[in-house]
Amino acid sequence: MNDTNTPAWAAFAPEMFSGRTALVTGAAGGMGEQTALAFASYGAHVVATDRDTDGLQETLRRCREAGGGRHTAVTADLAAPEGIAEVFAAVDRYGDLDHVVTCAALITAESALDIDRAHWQKLFDVNVAGTFFVLQEAYRRMLTRGSGTVVAVGSDAGKRGGGGLIADAAYAASKASVLSVVKSFAREFAGTGVRVNALTPGPSDTPLHTGVSQDLKEKIGAGLPIGRMGRADELAAAALFLSGPGAAFVYGASFNVDGGSMFE
Ligand SMILES: NC(=O)c1ccc[n+]([C@@H]2O[C@H](COP(=O)([O-])OP(=O)(O)OC[C@H]3O[C@@H](n4cnc5c(N)ncnc54)[C@H](O)[C@@H]3O)[C@@H](O)[C@H]2O)c1
Ligand SMILES: O=C(O)C(=O)C[C@H](O)[C@H](O)CO
């Protein structure tokens, strides 16, 4: 939060997502939790999912406090086909699916010289398959109605590589793949009324970097043009923008929310 404790996503029109259904993955903490709360605050029904049951229950409690519509939480491992099926069974109990934001991901920070096949596969199972198959199921539903928005979260590491300090080559390659997945859906389903974009955060102080020392976080923040790491509520604000009517002409983009780390 900023100094006034007001989340960055509090800047949109009231009831902006009233009556809409929004699926948020990786919703147990960080950006996903903030995105779920933001959708709830603007009137949406939220389907929140994560593999972390406790964190997810806390998100659900906060969504209910925030108001909006009906909310539900589904504990699921998105790297497994059964996990994807459970999430969409819950979505289908709500009726139409209007918005999806995929935040679920794992990060690793090894030297490229130490990454073995199991490490590589795990990152691709969660970060790439766990995104692709959510988009596939979402599109199956949204295409029948000719409307919906999808925001898939990539990373600046997917554009510039992982330095091995807080993100490694396997993470960076998986996030580059997320950007490619978004472009493929954008191209194949152009003109259908379903709008898809990638959101590419830069280094942000979230539970993703729980193992990183405060000292290193401060150094990384100081190295960004804006002079600090990002916050989960700031990433969520961008996800809300991309999901809303203000972004009606933003299509197939990778939208940087990175404190200037990429200058592009
Ligand atoms: N924080 C950053 O610096 C940063 C930078 C660039 C991109 N991102 C991306 O932003 C997104 C949100 O991350 P965050 O920073 O809020 O971190 P986070 O760790 O708080 O959120 C990621 C969530 O994904 C969940 N998850 C992991 N594996 C899963 C699985 N197999 N099935 C279901 N859920 C699973 C975790 O439990 C966690 O709650 C991620 O995609 C991340 O890669 C973050
Ligand atoms: O410094 C590194 O290792 C990175 O590449 C970090 C990434 O930019 C990414 O923002 C980490 O979440």
mmCIF file of C-alpha atoms and ligand atoms in Angstrom:
data_model
loop_
_atom_site.group_PDB
_atom_site.id
_atom_site.type_symbol
_atom_site.label_atom_id
_atom_site.label_comp_id
_atom_site.label_asym_id
_atom_site.label_seq_id
_atom_site.Cartn_x
_atom_site.Cartn_y
_atom_site.Cartn_z
ATOM 1 C CA MET A 1 0.000 0.000 0.000
ATOM 2 C CA ASN A 2 1.068 3.614 -0.336
ATOM 3 C CA ASP A 3 1.439 6.080 2.546
ATOM 4 C CA THR A 4 -2.304 6.653 2.870
ATOM 5 C CA ASN A 5 -2.991 2.898 2.895
ATOM 6 C CA THR A 6 -5.065 3.281 -0.246
ATOM 7 C CA PRO A 7 -4.378 0.554 -2.813
ATOM 8 C CA ALA A 8 -3.355 1.743 -6.274
ATOM 9 C CA TRP A 9 -6.364 -0.103 -7.720
ATOM 10 C CA ALA A 10 -8.811 2.134 -5.819
ATOM 11 C CA ALA A 11 -8.758 4.612 -8.705
ATOM 12 C CA PHE A 12 -11.446 3.114 -10.963
ATOM 13 C CA ALA A 13 -15.170 3.813 -11.344
ATOM 14 C CA PRO A 14 -17.476 2.298 -8.685
ATOM 15 C CA GLU A 15 -19.329 -0.871 -9.739
ATOM 16 C CA MET A 16 -17.059 -1.144 -12.795
ATOM 17 C CA PHE A 17 -17.299 -4.957 -12.792
ATOM 18 C CA SER A 18 -20.741 -5.249 -11.229
ATOM 19 C CA GLY A 19 -22.359 -8.638 -11.911
ATOM 20 C CA ARG A 20 -19.336 -9.912 -13.858
ATOM 21 C CA THR A 21 -17.530 -13.137 -13.010
ATOM 22 C CA ALA A 22 -13.743 -12.941 -12.651
ATOM 23 C CA LEU A 23 -11.372 -15.888 -12.300
ATOM 24 C CA VAL A 24 -8.054 -15.054 -10.610
ATOM 25 C CA THR A 25 -5.281 -17.668 -10.335
ATOM 26 C CA GLY A 26 -2.471 -17.412 -7.797
ATOM 27 C CA ALA A 27 -4.929 -15.602 -5.532
ATOM 28 C CA ALA A 28 -3.556 -16.720 -2.143
ATOM 29 C CA GLY A 29 -1.212 -13.741 -1.892
ATOM 30 C CA GLY A 30 0.657 -10.990 -3.684
ATOM 31 C CA MET A 31 -0.708 -9.673 -6.960
ATOM 32 C CA GLY A 32 -3.385 -12.378 -7.267
ATOM 33 C CA GLU A 33 -4.846 -11.590 -3.853
ATOM 34 C CA GLN A 34 -4.906 -7.864 -4.632
ATOM 35 C CA THR A 35 -6.508 -8.529 -8.025
ATOM 36 C CA ALA A 36 -9.222 -10.691 -6.435
ATOM 37 C CA LEU A 37 -9.905 -8.010 -3.813
ATOM 38 C CA ALA A 38 -10.018 -5.313 -6.454
ATOM 39 C CA PHE A 39 -12.531 -7.221 -8.601
ATOM 40 C CA ALA A 40 -14.668 -7.851 -5.480
ATOM 41 C CA SER A 41 -14.522 -4.173 -4.532
ATOM 42 C CA TYR A 42 -15.869 -3.207 -7.953
ATOM 43 C CA GLY A 43 -18.815 -5.602 -7.768
ATOM 44 C CA ALA A 44 -17.572 -8.768 -9.483
ATOM 45 C CA HIS A 45 -18.219 -12.366 -8.446
ATOM 46 C CA VAL A 46 -14.718 -13.724 -7.802
ATOM 47 C CA VAL A 47 -13.525 -17.286 -8.338
ATOM 48 C CA ALA A 48 -10.146 -17.311 -6.604
ATOM 49 C CA THR A 49 -7.778 -20.229 -6.997
ATOM 50 C CA ASP A 50 -4.361 -21.240 -5.699
ATOM 51 C CA ARG A 51 -2.655 -24.347 -4.366
ATOM 52 C CA ASP A 52 -2.244 -22.652 -0.945
ATOM 53 C CA THR A 53 -5.503 -23.326 0.921
ATOM 54 C CA ASP A 54 -4.842 -21.113 3.965
ATOM 55 C CA GLY A 55 -3.835 -18.079 1.944
ATOM 56 C CA LEU A 56 -6.799 -18.632 -0.340
ATOM 57 C CA GLN A 57 -9.277 -18.767 2.552
ATOM 58 C CA GLU A 58 -7.904 -15.448 3.814
ATOM 59 C CA THR A 59 -8.356 -13.944 0.329
ATOM 60 C CA LEU A 60 -11.931 -15.254 0.256
ATOM 61 C CA ARG A 61 -12.639 -13.706 3.658
ATOM 62 C CA ARG A 62 -11.256 -10.360 2.481
ATOM 63 C CA CYS A 63 -13.228 -10.511 -0.796
ATOM 64 C CA ARG A 64 -16.438 -11.058 1.173
ATOM 65 C CA GLU A 65 -15.565 -8.088 3.371
ATOM 66 C CA ALA A 66 -14.871 -5.991 0.270
ATOM 67 C CA GLY A 67 -18.400 -6.633 -0.969
ATOM 68 C CA GLY A 68 -19.439 -7.241 -4.529
ATOM 69 C CA GLY A 69 -21.078 -10.451 -5.527
ATOM 70 C CA ARG A 70 -20.746 -14.110 -4.621
ATOM 71 C CA HIS A 71 -17.189 -15.301 -4.137
ATOM 72 C CA THR A 72 -15.633 -18.741 -4.001
ATOM 73 C CA ALA A 73 -12.196 -20.252 -3.517
ATOM 74 C CA VAL A 74 -10.893 -23.424 -5.153
ATOM 75 C CA THR A 75 -7.686 -25.055 -3.955
ATOM 76 C CA ALA A 76 -6.053 -26.544 -7.043
ATOM 77 C CA ASP A 77 -2.668 -27.340 -8.543
ATOM 78 C CA LEU A 78 -2.750 -25.722 -11.974
ATOM 79 C CA ALA A 79 0.150 -27.841 -13.165
ATOM 80 C CA ALA A 80 -2.212 -30.847 -13.130
ATOM 81 C CA PRO A 81 -5.097 -31.411 -15.579
ATOM 82 C CA GLU A 82 -7.382 -32.322 -12.639
ATOM 83 C CA GLY A 83 -6.602 -28.945 -11.039
ATOM 84 C CA ILE A 84 -7.690 -27.093 -14.185
ATOM 85 C CA ALA A 85 -10.867 -29.219 -14.355
ATOM 86 C CA GLU A 86 -11.778 -28.436 -10.713
ATOM 87 C CA VAL A 87 -11.338 -24.702 -11.263
ATOM 88 C CA PHE A 88 -13.566 -24.635 -14.346
ATOM 89 C CA ALA A 89 -16.204 -26.823 -12.680
ATOM 90 C CA ALA A 90 -16.437 -24.044 -10.067
ATOM 91 C CA VAL A 91 -16.482 -21.357 -12.781
ATOM 92 C CA ASP A 92 -19.357 -23.130 -14.529
ATOM 93 C CA ARG A 93 -21.450 -23.024 -11.359
ATOM 94 C CA TYR A 94 -21.388 -19.221 -11.738
ATOM 95 C CA GLY A 95 -22.634 -19.110 -15.311
ATOM 96 C CA ASP A 96 -20.779 -16.880 -17.734
ATOM 97 C CA LEU A 97 -17.072 -16.163 -17.335
ATOM 98 C CA ASP A 98 -16.202 -12.535 -18.095
ATOM 99 C CA HIS A 99 -12.623 -11.975 -16.903
ATOM 100 C CA VAL A 100 -9.520 -14.048 -16.241
ATOM 101 C CA VAL A 101 -6.235 -12.907 -14.687
ATOM 102 C CA THR A 102 -3.551 -15.612 -14.390
ATOM 103 C CA CYS A 103 -1.090 -14.799 -11.600
ATOM 104 C CA ALA A 104 -0.095 -18.313 -10.465
ATOM 105 C CA ALA A 105 3.627 -18.943 -10.885
ATOM 106 C CA LEU A 106 6.747 -20.314 -9.266
ATOM 107 C CA ILE A 107 10.116 -18.578 -9.292
ATOM 108 C CA THR A 108 13.608 -20.036 -8.932
ATOM 109 C CA ALA A 109 16.987 -18.326 -8.760
ATOM 110 C CA GLU A 110 19.802 -20.709 -9.649
ATOM 111 C CA SER A 111 22.775 -20.204 -11.866
ATOM 112 C CA ALA A 112 22.011 -21.433 -15.390
ATOM 113 C CA LEU A 113 24.853 -23.889 -14.829
ATOM 114 C CA ASP A 114 22.946 -25.615 -12.010
ATOM 115 C CA ILE A 115 19.491 -26.007 -13.577
ATOM 116 C CA ASP A 116 18.619 -29.673 -14.117
ATOM 117 C CA ARG A 117 15.744 -31.155 -16.143
ATOM 118 C CA ALA A 118 13.430 -31.606 -13.149
ATOM 119 C CA HIS A 119 13.841 -27.918 -12.257
ATOM 120 C CA TRP A 120 13.202 -26.848 -15.865
ATOM 121 C CA GLN A 121 10.144 -29.106 -16.201
ATOM 122 C CA LYS A 122 8.589 -27.890 -12.940
ATOM 123 C CA LEU A 123 8.793 -24.246 -14.009
ATOM 124 C CA PHE A 124 7.231 -25.046 -17.382
ATOM 125 C CA ASP A 125 4.489 -27.233 -15.845
ATOM 126 C CA VAL A 126 3.373 -24.464 -13.484
ATOM 127 C CA ASN A 127 4.160 -21.243 -15.331
ATOM 128 C CA VAL A 128 3.457 -22.257 -18.925
ATOM 129 C CA ALA A 129 1.047 -25.238 -18.866
ATOM 130 C CA GLY A 130 -0.688 -23.716 -15.821
ATOM 131 C CA THR A 131 -1.333 -20.598 -17.898
ATOM 132 C CA PHE A 132 -1.975 -22.151 -21.323
ATOM 133 C CA PHE A 133 -4.647 -24.604 -20.161
ATOM 134 C CA VAL A 134 -6.442 -21.935 -18.142
ATOM 135 C CA LEU A 135 -6.566 -19.757 -21.273
ATOM 136 C CA GLN A 136 -7.760 -22.725 -23.350
ATOM 137 C CA GLU A 137 -10.685 -23.414 -20.998
ATOM 138 C CA ALA A 138 -11.490 -19.708 -20.646
ATOM 139 C CA TYR A 139 -11.551 -19.236 -24.430
ATOM 140 C CA ARG A 140 -13.825 -22.277 -24.898
ATOM 141 C CA ARG A 141 -16.370 -20.458 -22.752
ATOM 142 C CA MET A 142 -15.804 -16.866 -23.860
ATOM 143 C CA LEU A 143 -15.839 -17.624 -27.611
ATOM 144 C CA THR A 144 -19.376 -18.991 -27.426
ATOM 145 C CA ARG A 145 -20.558 -15.575 -26.170
ATOM 146 C CA GLY A 146 -18.130 -13.453 -28.192
ATOM 147 C CA SER A 147 -16.906 -11.506 -25.178
ATOM 148 C CA GLY A 148 -14.471 -11.641 -22.302
ATOM 149 C CA THR A 149 -11.052 -10.415 -21.260
ATOM 150 C CA VAL A 150 -7.908 -12.336 -20.380
ATOM 151 C CA VAL A 151 -4.768 -11.002 -18.712
ATOM 152 C CA ALA A 152 -1.837 -13.441 -18.452
ATOM 153 C CA VAL A 153 0.994 -12.367 -16.179
ATOM 154 C CA GLY A 154 4.464 -12.647 -17.679
ATOM 155 C CA SER A 155 7.588 -10.922 -16.360
ATOM 156 C CA ASP A 156 10.284 -8.504 -17.380
ATOM 157 C CA ALA A 157 12.563 -11.548 -16.979
ATOM 158 C CA GLY A 158 10.727 -13.059 -19.966
ATOM 159 C CA LYS A 159 11.915 -10.131 -22.077
ATOM 160 C CA ARG A 160 15.422 -9.506 -20.779
ATOM 161 C CA GLY A 161 16.411 -12.906 -19.315
ATOM 162 C CA GLY A 162 16.899 -13.936 -15.713
ATOM 163 C CA GLY A 163 20.017 -12.734 -13.958
ATOM 164 C CA GLY A 164 20.177 -15.657 -11.523
ATOM 165 C CA LEU A 165 19.947 -13.225 -8.604
ATOM 166 C CA ILE A 166 16.209 -13.350 -7.927
ATOM 167 C CA ALA A 167 15.090 -15.033 -11.155
ATOM 168 C CA ASP A 168 16.862 -17.621 -13.274
ATOM 169 C CA ALA A 169 17.023 -18.834 -16.883
ATOM 170 C CA ALA A 170 14.245 -21.420 -16.405
ATOM 171 C CA TYR A 171 11.875 -18.830 -14.915
ATOM 172 C CA ALA A 172 12.762 -16.305 -17.625
ATOM 173 C CA ALA A 173 12.212 -18.849 -20.430
ATOM 174 C CA SER A 174 8.867 -19.893 -18.909
ATOM 175 C CA LYS A 175 7.741 -16.267 -18.751
ATOM 176 C CA ALA A 176 8.873 -15.634 -22.346
ATOM 177 C CA SER A 177 6.644 -18.585 -23.248
ATOM 178 C CA VAL A 178 3.685 -16.947 -21.503
ATOM 179 C CA LEU A 179 4.138 -13.936 -23.795
ATOM 180 C CA SER A 180 4.166 -16.263 -26.804
ATOM 181 C CA VAL A 181 1.009 -18.035 -25.601
ATOM 182 C CA VAL A 182 -0.758 -14.670 -25.373
ATOM 183 C CA LYS A 183 0.293 -13.713 -28.900
ATOM 184 C CA SER A 184 -0.980 -17.044 -30.258
ATOM 185 C CA PHE A 185 -4.415 -16.635 -28.665
ATOM 186 C CA ALA A 186 -4.499 -13.002 -29.805
ATOM 187 C CA ARG A 187 -3.749 -13.979 -33.412
ATOM 188 C CA GLU A 188 -5.896 -17.088 -33.700
ATOM 189 C CA PHE A 189 -8.949 -15.479 -32.098
ATOM 190 C CA ALA A 190 -8.675 -11.922 -33.438
ATOM 191 C CA GLY A 191 -12.045 -10.323 -34.126
ATOM 192 C CA THR A 192 -13.986 -12.663 -31.834
ATOM 193 C CA GLY A 193 -14.722 -10.147 -29.077
ATOM 194 C CA VAL A 194 -12.392 -11.849 -26.603
ATOM 195 C CA ARG A 195 -9.566 -9.511 -25.645
ATOM 196 C CA VAL A 196 -6.232 -10.880 -24.369
ATOM 197 C CA ASN A 197 -3.080 -9.179 -23.128
ATOM 198 C CA ALA A 198 0.033 -10.020 -21.155
ATOM 199 C CA LEU A 199 1.008 -7.961 -18.137
ATOM 200 C CA THR A 200 4.768 -7.880 -17.579
ATOM 201 C CA PRO A 201 5.710 -6.819 -14.039
ATOM 202 C CA GLY A 202 9.178 -5.826 -12.973
ATOM 203 C CA PRO A 203 10.728 -6.628 -9.573
ATOM 204 C CA SER A 204 8.032 -6.213 -6.911
ATOM 205 C CA ASP A 205 8.062 -6.887 -3.195
ATOM 206 C CA THR A 206 5.620 -9.787 -2.900
ATOM 207 C CA PRO A 207 5.647 -13.278 -1.326
ATOM 208 C CA LEU A 208 7.271 -14.501 -4.570
ATOM 209 C CA HIS A 209 10.561 -13.175 -3.169
ATOM 210 C CA THR A 210 10.123 -14.385 0.411
ATOM 211 C CA GLY A 211 13.610 -15.898 0.398
ATOM 212 C CA VAL A 212 15.307 -12.678 -0.795
ATOM 213 C CA SER A 213 17.027 -10.538 1.843
ATOM 214 C CA GLN A 214 15.767 -7.024 2.597
ATOM 215 C CA ASP A 215 19.193 -5.722 1.668
ATOM 216 C CA LEU A 216 19.065 -7.269 -1.812
ATOM 217 C CA LYS A 217 15.484 -6.064 -2.334
ATOM 218 C CA GLU A 218 16.577 -2.524 -1.516
ATOM 219 C CA LYS A 219 19.497 -2.759 -3.927
ATOM 220 C CA ILE A 220 17.247 -4.081 -6.703
ATOM 221 C CA GLY A 221 14.704 -1.321 -6.030
ATOM 222 C CA ALA A 222 17.389 1.367 -6.013
ATOM 223 C CA GLY A 223 18.606 0.073 -9.388
ATOM 224 C CA LEU A 224 15.245 0.693 -11.053
ATOM 225 C CA PRO A 225 14.607 4.080 -12.702
ATOM 226 C CA ILE A 226 11.711 4.684 -10.281
ATOM 227 C CA GLY A 227 13.976 3.937 -7.305
ATOM 228 C CA ARG A 228 12.023 1.161 -5.552
ATOM 229 C CA MET A 229 10.458 -2.241 -6.132
ATOM 230 C CA GLY A 230 6.795 -2.433 -7.115
ATOM 231 C CA ARG A 231 3.862 -3.441 -4.900
ATOM 232 C CA ALA A 232 1.206 -6.109 -5.388
ATOM 233 C CA ASP A 233 -1.608 -3.521 -5.402
ATOM 234 C CA GLU A 234 0.161 -1.610 -8.199
ATOM 235 C CA LEU A 235 0.366 -4.757 -10.335
ATOM 236 C CA ALA A 236 -3.319 -5.458 -9.592
ATOM 237 C CA ALA A 237 -4.264 -1.926 -10.661
ATOM 238 C CA ALA A 238 -2.765 -2.608 -14.095
ATOM 239 C CA ALA A 239 -4.584 -5.961 -14.325
ATOM 240 C CA LEU A 240 -7.873 -4.178 -13.561
ATOM 241 C CA PHE A 241 -7.159 -1.559 -16.212
ATOM 242 C CA LEU A 242 -6.412 -4.230 -18.836
ATOM 243 C CA SER A 243 -9.625 -6.086 -17.873
ATOM 244 C CA GLY A 244 -11.812 -2.996 -18.036
ATOM 245 C CA PRO A 245 -13.460 -0.898 -20.751
ATOM 246 C CA GLY A 246 -10.669 1.713 -20.627
ATOM 247 C CA ALA A 247 -8.382 -0.820 -22.324
ATOM 248 C CA ALA A 248 -10.824 -1.628 -25.150
ATOM 249 C CA PHE A 249 -8.129 -0.888 -27.782
ATOM 250 C CA VAL A 250 -5.294 -2.756 -26.001
ATOM 251 C CA TYR A 251 -4.979 -6.148 -27.700
ATOM 252 C CA GLY A 252 -2.222 -8.780 -27.800
ATOM 253 C CA ALA A 253 0.113 -6.415 -25.946
ATOM 254 C CA SER A 254 2.665 -7.082 -23.272
ATOM 255 C CA PHE A 255 2.010 -4.248 -20.895
ATOM 256 C CA ASN A 256 5.020 -3.337 -18.729
ATOM 257 C CA VAL A 257 4.426 -2.449 -15.074
ATOM 258 C CA ASP A 258 8.041 -2.389 -14.039
ATOM 259 C CA GLY A 259 9.206 0.937 -12.611
ATOM 260 C CA GLY A 260 11.037 1.518 -15.890
ATOM 261 C CA SER A 261 13.206 -1.620 -15.730
ATOM 262 C CA MET A 262 12.857 -2.187 -19.468
ATOM 263 C CA PHE A 263 12.407 1.333 -20.880
ATOM 264 C CA GLU A 264 10.367 -0.039 -23.764
HETATM 265 N N1 LIG B 1 6.935 -10.107 -7.686
HETATM 266 C C1 LIG B 1 7.700 -9.884 -8.742
HETATM 267 O O1 LIG B 1 8.802 -9.322 -8.634
HETATM 268 C C2 LIG B 1 7.253 -10.290 -10.108
HETATM 269 C C3 LIG B 1 7.981 -9.839 -11.216
HETATM 270 C C4 LIG B 1 7.614 -10.264 -12.479
HETATM 271 C C5 LIG B 1 6.518 -11.109 -12.639
HETATM 272 N N2 LIG B 1 5.830 -11.529 -11.539
HETATM 273 C C6 LIG B 1 4.702 -12.419 -11.746
HETATM 274 O O2 LIG B 1 3.541 -11.901 -11.093
HETATM 275 C C7 LIG B 1 2.652 -12.983 -10.784
HETATM 276 C C8 LIG B 1 2.162 -12.846 -9.363
HETATM 277 O O3 LIG B 1 3.247 -13.133 -8.503
HETATM 278 P P1 LIG B 1 3.427 -12.491 -7.050
HETATM 279 O O4 LIG B 1 4.602 -11.613 -7.134
HETATM 280 O O5 LIG B 1 2.155 -11.972 -6.564
HETATM 281 O O6 LIG B 1 3.908 -13.785 -6.239
HETATM 282 P P2 LIG B 1 3.162 -14.788 -5.263
HETATM 283 O O7 LIG B 1 4.157 -15.848 -4.940
HETATM 284 O O8 LIG B 1 2.557 -14.031 -4.134
HETATM 285 O O9 LIG B 1 1.967 -15.392 -6.141
HETATM 286 C C9 LIG B 1 2.058 -16.537 -6.914
HETATM 287 C C10 LIG B 1 0.989 -17.516 -6.439
HETATM 288 O O10 LIG B 1 0.977 -18.649 -7.318
HETATM 289 C C11 LIG B 1 0.659 -19.780 -6.539
HETATM 290 N N3 LIG B 1 1.071 -21.017 -7.202
HETATM 291 C C12 LIG B 1 2.337 -21.449 -7.418
HETATM 292 N N4 LIG B 1 2.322 -22.650 -8.003
HETATM 293 C C13 LIG B 1 1.019 -22.980 -8.190
HETATM 294 C C14 LIG B 1 0.362 -24.116 -8.745
HETATM 295 N N5 LIG B 1 1.051 -25.175 -9.224
HETATM 296 N N6 LIG B 1 -0.986 -24.130 -8.780
HETATM 297 C C15 LIG B 1 -1.695 -23.093 -8.271
HETATM 298 N N7 LIG B 1 -1.127 -22.001 -7.719
HETATM 299 C C16 LIG B 1 0.217 -21.944 -7.680
HETATM 300 C C17 LIG B 1 1.401 -19.554 -5.226
HETATM 301 O O11 LIG B 1 0.884 -20.349 -4.167
HETATM 302 C C18 LIG B 1 1.240 -18.053 -5.023
HETATM 303 O O12 LIG B 1 0.144 -17.748 -4.170
HETATM 304 C C19 LIG B 1 3.449 -14.271 -11.075
HETATM 305 O O13 LIG B 1 3.051 -14.760 -12.339
HETATM 306 C C20 LIG B 1 4.881 -13.795 -11.135
HETATM 307 O O14 LIG B 1 5.698 -14.627 -11.945
HETATM 308 C C21 LIG B 1 6.153 -11.140 -10.281
HETATM 309 O O1 LIG B 2 17.315 -9.862 -11.352
HETATM 310 C C1 LIG B 2 16.812 -10.869 -11.839
HETATM 311 O O2 LIG B 2 17.276 -11.999 -11.678
HETATM 312 C C2 LIG B 2 15.567 -10.746 -12.613
HETATM 313 O O3 LIG B 2 15.602 -10.904 -13.793
HETATM 314 C C3 LIG B 2 14.316 -10.460 -11.858
HETATM 315 C C4 LIG B 2 13.159 -10.320 -12.774
HETATM 316 O O4 LIG B 2 13.341 -9.133 -13.459
HETATM 317 C C5 LIG B 2 11.776 -10.415 -12.153
HETATM 318 O O5 LIG B 2 11.225 -9.158 -11.988
HETATM 319 C C6 LIG B 2 11.717 -11.170 -10.889
HETATM 320 O O6 LIG B 2 10.453 -11.237 -10.385
#
